[in-house]
Amino acid sequence: MDPISQVEGRAIPFGAKNVDTDIIIPAKWLKTISREGLGEGAFETIRADEGNVFDDPAYKGAPILIAGDNFGCGSSREHAAWAILDLGIRAVIAPSYSDIFSGNAVKNGILPVVLPQEVIDRLMEVAKDGHEITVDLENQTVTTPFQDRFTFEIDPFRKHCLLGGLDEVSLTLESSDAITTFEDRRSSAHAWIATGTNI
């Protein structure tokens, strides 16, 4: 996955609370195992309404989504993270997330930023007025052109993964030398394991 250091640009002022994964990507889209093309079905029920924020040309290509409390609740479908990423969103800012969605987001290269509701309200104003927002993972800050500066916490391991663009496979490959050394040592000490010979 692509590493994240800083995400800057327009933010989609969504703000809805308790948005579950079925709203993010309806079940009928779960027949695929491909990560591509799911952006078309993202927030489908909301986008069915004329004038919705997701189809507003003003936010086309926006890399940041501002959401409400308990974002990504419901089922554990990883397709929800895939759909958001396919929309071009690299950071979501909300007061809270479901644990499973938050984990899926990080594993797919999306930064879930947690900030209090009063900050969300301020960022919604900035986004609706058409101004850009900057999410800086390295310094753990969210800033606006109006000198707003909000700090956020993130698990150090998750930060390491996002900065390095490391998914679970990449993390395993980081230890490839140690794995090879272990396997060589085991093969020498227990040759019967490698050959399948019974003792």
Short mmCIF file of C-alpha atoms in Angstrom, two decimals:
data_model
loop_
_atom_site.label_atom_id
_atom_site.label_comp_id
_atom_site.label_asym_id
_atom_site.label_seq_id
_atom_site.Cartn_x
_atom_site.Cartn_y
_atom_site.Cartn_z
CA MET A 1 0.00 0.00 0.00
CA ASP A 2 1.07 3.60 -0.49
CA PRO A 3 2.66 5.28 2.54
CA ILE A 4 1.03 8.30 4.17
CA SER A 5 2.92 11.20 5.64
CA GLN A 6 0.61 14.11 4.93
CA VAL A 7 -2.85 14.37 3.39
CA GLU A 8 -3.82 17.81 2.15
CA GLY A 9 -6.81 19.06 0.21
CA ARG A 10 -10.54 19.58 0.27
CA ALA A 11 -12.49 17.59 2.84
CA ILE A 12 -15.94 16.10 2.32
CA PRO A 13 -18.16 17.56 5.09
CA PHE A 14 -20.27 14.47 5.71
CA GLY A 15 -20.58 14.53 9.48
CA ALA A 16 -23.26 11.85 9.88
CA LYS A 17 -23.18 9.72 13.04
CA ASN A 18 -23.48 5.93 13.36
CA VAL A 19 -22.73 5.30 9.69
CA ASP A 20 -22.45 1.55 9.38
CA THR A 21 -20.53 -0.46 6.81
CA ASP A 22 -23.73 -1.27 4.93
CA ILE A 23 -24.14 2.44 4.25
CA ILE A 24 -20.48 2.76 3.28
CA ILE A 25 -20.77 -0.15 0.81
CA PRO A 26 -24.07 -2.06 0.44
CA ALA A 27 -24.05 -5.86 0.62
CA LYS A 28 -24.75 -6.32 -3.08
CA TRP A 29 -21.22 -5.02 -3.78
CA LEU A 30 -19.56 -7.70 -1.67
CA LYS A 31 -19.49 -10.33 -4.41
CA THR A 32 -16.10 -9.14 -5.61
CA ILE A 33 -12.68 -9.77 -4.11
CA SER A 34 -11.18 -6.91 -6.12
CA ARG A 35 -10.41 -3.65 -4.37
CA GLU A 36 -10.96 -1.66 -7.55
CA GLY A 37 -14.27 -0.21 -8.68
CA LEU A 38 -15.94 -0.22 -5.27
CA GLY A 39 -15.92 3.57 -5.14
CA GLU A 40 -18.84 3.43 -7.56
CA GLY A 41 -20.97 1.77 -4.89
CA ALA A 42 -19.62 3.73 -1.93
CA PHE A 43 -22.38 5.52 0.02
CA GLU A 44 -24.81 4.40 -2.68
CA THR A 45 -27.98 4.99 -0.67
CA ILE A 46 -26.86 8.49 0.26
CA ARG A 47 -25.79 9.27 -3.30
CA ALA A 48 -29.26 8.31 -4.51
CA ASP A 49 -30.45 11.64 -3.06
CA GLU A 50 -30.05 14.64 -5.33
CA GLY A 51 -27.62 17.22 -4.03
CA ASN A 52 -25.69 14.81 -1.82
CA VAL A 53 -22.23 15.84 -0.67
CA PHE A 54 -20.44 12.88 -2.27
CA ASP A 55 -21.47 13.87 -5.79
CA ASP A 56 -20.99 17.60 -5.27
CA PRO A 57 -18.40 18.74 -7.86
CA ALA A 58 -16.86 21.00 -5.21
CA TYR A 59 -15.56 17.91 -3.38
CA LYS A 60 -14.54 15.83 -6.39
CA GLY A 61 -11.27 14.09 -5.62
CA ALA A 62 -11.24 15.25 -1.99
CA PRO A 63 -8.75 13.08 -0.04
CA ILE A 64 -10.29 13.70 3.39
CA LEU A 65 -13.68 12.66 4.80
CA ILE A 66 -15.13 14.31 7.89
CA ALA A 67 -17.56 11.95 9.61
CA GLY A 68 -19.57 11.68 12.80
CA ASP A 69 -19.32 9.56 15.92
CA ASN A 70 -19.15 5.73 15.64
CA PHE A 71 -18.15 5.72 11.98
CA GLY A 72 -17.84 2.28 10.37
CA CYS A 73 -20.01 0.41 12.86
CA GLY A 74 -21.90 -2.72 11.86
CA SER A 75 -20.43 -5.70 10.02
CA SER A 76 -16.70 -6.24 9.65
CA ARG A 77 -16.58 -6.09 5.83
CA GLU A 78 -13.17 -4.96 4.64
CA HIS A 79 -14.89 -3.80 1.45
CA ALA A 80 -15.87 -0.65 3.37
CA ALA A 81 -12.24 0.43 3.60
CA TRP A 82 -11.64 -0.61 -0.02
CA ALA A 83 -14.60 1.51 -1.19
CA ILE A 84 -13.45 4.58 0.70
CA LEU A 85 -9.93 4.20 -0.66
CA ASP A 86 -11.29 3.75 -4.19
CA LEU A 87 -13.03 7.12 -3.80
CA GLY A 88 -9.58 8.63 -3.29
CA ILE A 89 -9.99 9.21 0.44
CA ARG A 90 -6.77 8.71 2.43
CA ALA A 91 -7.83 10.16 5.79
CA VAL A 92 -11.07 10.09 7.77
CA ILE A 93 -11.63 12.45 10.70
CA ALA A 94 -14.30 11.50 13.25
CA PRO A 95 -14.89 11.48 17.03
CA SER A 96 -14.83 7.66 17.12
CA TYR A 97 -14.82 4.52 14.96
CA SER A 98 -15.74 0.89 15.37
CA ASP A 99 -12.60 -1.06 16.27
CA ILE A 100 -12.88 -3.37 13.26
CA PHE A 101 -13.31 -0.55 10.75
CA SER A 102 -10.41 1.38 12.26
CA GLY A 103 -8.16 -1.67 11.94
CA ASN A 104 -9.28 -2.35 8.37
CA ALA A 105 -8.68 1.28 7.46
CA VAL A 106 -5.07 1.20 8.65
CA LYS A 107 -4.40 -2.14 6.96
CA ASN A 108 -5.53 -0.58 3.69
CA GLY A 109 -3.65 2.70 3.95
CA ILE A 110 -6.37 4.97 5.33
CA LEU A 111 -5.56 7.17 8.33
CA PRO A 112 -8.42 7.25 10.89
CA VAL A 113 -8.01 10.46 12.90
CA VAL A 114 -9.90 10.79 16.19
CA LEU A 115 -10.81 14.32 17.31
CA PRO A 116 -13.55 15.61 19.64
CA GLN A 117 -16.94 16.71 18.33
CA GLU A 118 -16.24 20.42 18.79
CA VAL A 119 -13.21 20.08 16.52
CA ILE A 120 -15.27 18.11 13.99
CA ASP A 121 -17.80 20.97 13.99
CA ARG A 122 -15.04 23.48 13.28
CA LEU A 123 -13.55 21.37 10.47
CA MET A 124 -17.01 20.96 8.96
CA GLU A 125 -17.29 24.76 8.76
CA VAL A 126 -13.89 25.06 7.11
CA ALA A 127 -14.70 22.30 4.62
CA LYS A 128 -18.12 23.75 3.73
CA ASP A 129 -16.49 27.13 3.07
CA GLY A 130 -14.26 25.47 0.48
CA HIS A 131 -10.94 25.66 2.32
CA GLU A 132 -8.34 22.92 2.40
CA ILE A 133 -7.35 20.94 5.47
CA THR A 134 -3.98 19.35 6.17
CA VAL A 135 -3.58 16.10 8.10
CA ASP A 136 0.03 15.60 9.14
CA LEU A 137 0.65 12.07 10.40
CA GLU A 138 4.31 12.62 11.25
CA ASN A 139 3.46 15.48 13.64
CA GLN A 140 -0.03 14.15 14.45
CA THR A 141 -1.79 17.40 13.66
CA VAL A 142 -4.76 18.64 11.66
CA THR A 143 -4.47 22.25 10.51
CA THR A 144 -6.49 24.77 8.51
CA PRO A 145 -5.55 28.02 6.70
CA PHE A 146 -6.97 29.91 9.69
CA GLN A 147 -4.25 28.89 12.15
CA ASP A 148 -6.38 26.12 13.62
CA ARG A 149 -4.07 23.38 14.89
CA PHE A 150 -5.48 20.24 16.45
CA THR A 151 -3.35 17.36 17.72
CA PHE A 152 -4.46 13.74 17.64
CA GLU A 153 -3.24 10.49 19.15
CA ILE A 154 -2.48 7.35 17.19
CA ASP A 155 -1.08 3.97 18.16
CA PRO A 156 2.69 4.01 17.41
CA PHE A 157 2.52 0.68 15.56
CA ARG A 158 -0.30 1.92 13.32
CA LYS A 159 1.64 5.13 12.69
CA HIS A 160 4.71 3.09 11.70
CA CYS A 161 2.65 1.00 9.28
CA LEU A 162 1.01 4.00 7.63
CA LEU A 163 4.21 6.02 7.32
CA GLY A 164 5.99 3.04 5.79
CA GLY A 165 3.11 1.83 3.65
CA LEU A 166 3.31 -1.52 5.42
CA ASP A 167 0.51 -4.05 5.21
CA GLU A 168 0.68 -7.45 6.95
CA VAL A 169 2.70 -9.01 4.12
CA SER A 170 5.19 -6.13 4.11
CA LEU A 171 5.56 -6.37 7.88
CA THR A 172 6.39 -10.07 7.57
CA LEU A 173 8.93 -9.35 4.82
CA GLU A 174 10.67 -6.86 7.12
CA SER A 175 11.69 -9.90 9.17
CA SER A 176 12.72 -12.04 6.18
CA ASP A 177 16.39 -12.26 7.30
CA ALA A 178 15.39 -13.44 10.77
CA ILE A 179 12.94 -15.94 9.28
CA THR A 180 15.58 -17.34 6.93
CA THR A 181 18.10 -17.64 9.77
CA PHE A 182 15.56 -19.50 11.91
CA GLU A 183 14.61 -21.88 9.10
CA ASP A 184 18.27 -22.65 8.31
CA ARG A 185 19.01 -23.32 11.98
CA ARG A 186 15.94 -25.52 12.34
CA SER A 187 16.80 -27.50 9.19
CA SER A 188 20.32 -28.16 10.52
CA ALA A 189 19.16 -29.21 13.98
CA HIS A 190 16.12 -31.17 12.87
CA ALA A 191 16.79 -32.41 9.34
CA TRP A 192 13.97 -34.94 9.65
CA ILE A 193 11.44 -32.09 9.66
CA ALA A 194 12.63 -30.81 6.27
CA THR A 195 12.83 -34.28 4.68
CA GLY A 196 9.74 -35.73 6.32
CA THR A 197 11.72 -38.80 7.45
CA ASN A 198 10.39 -40.58 10.51
CA ILE A 199 12.79 -41.28 13.32
#
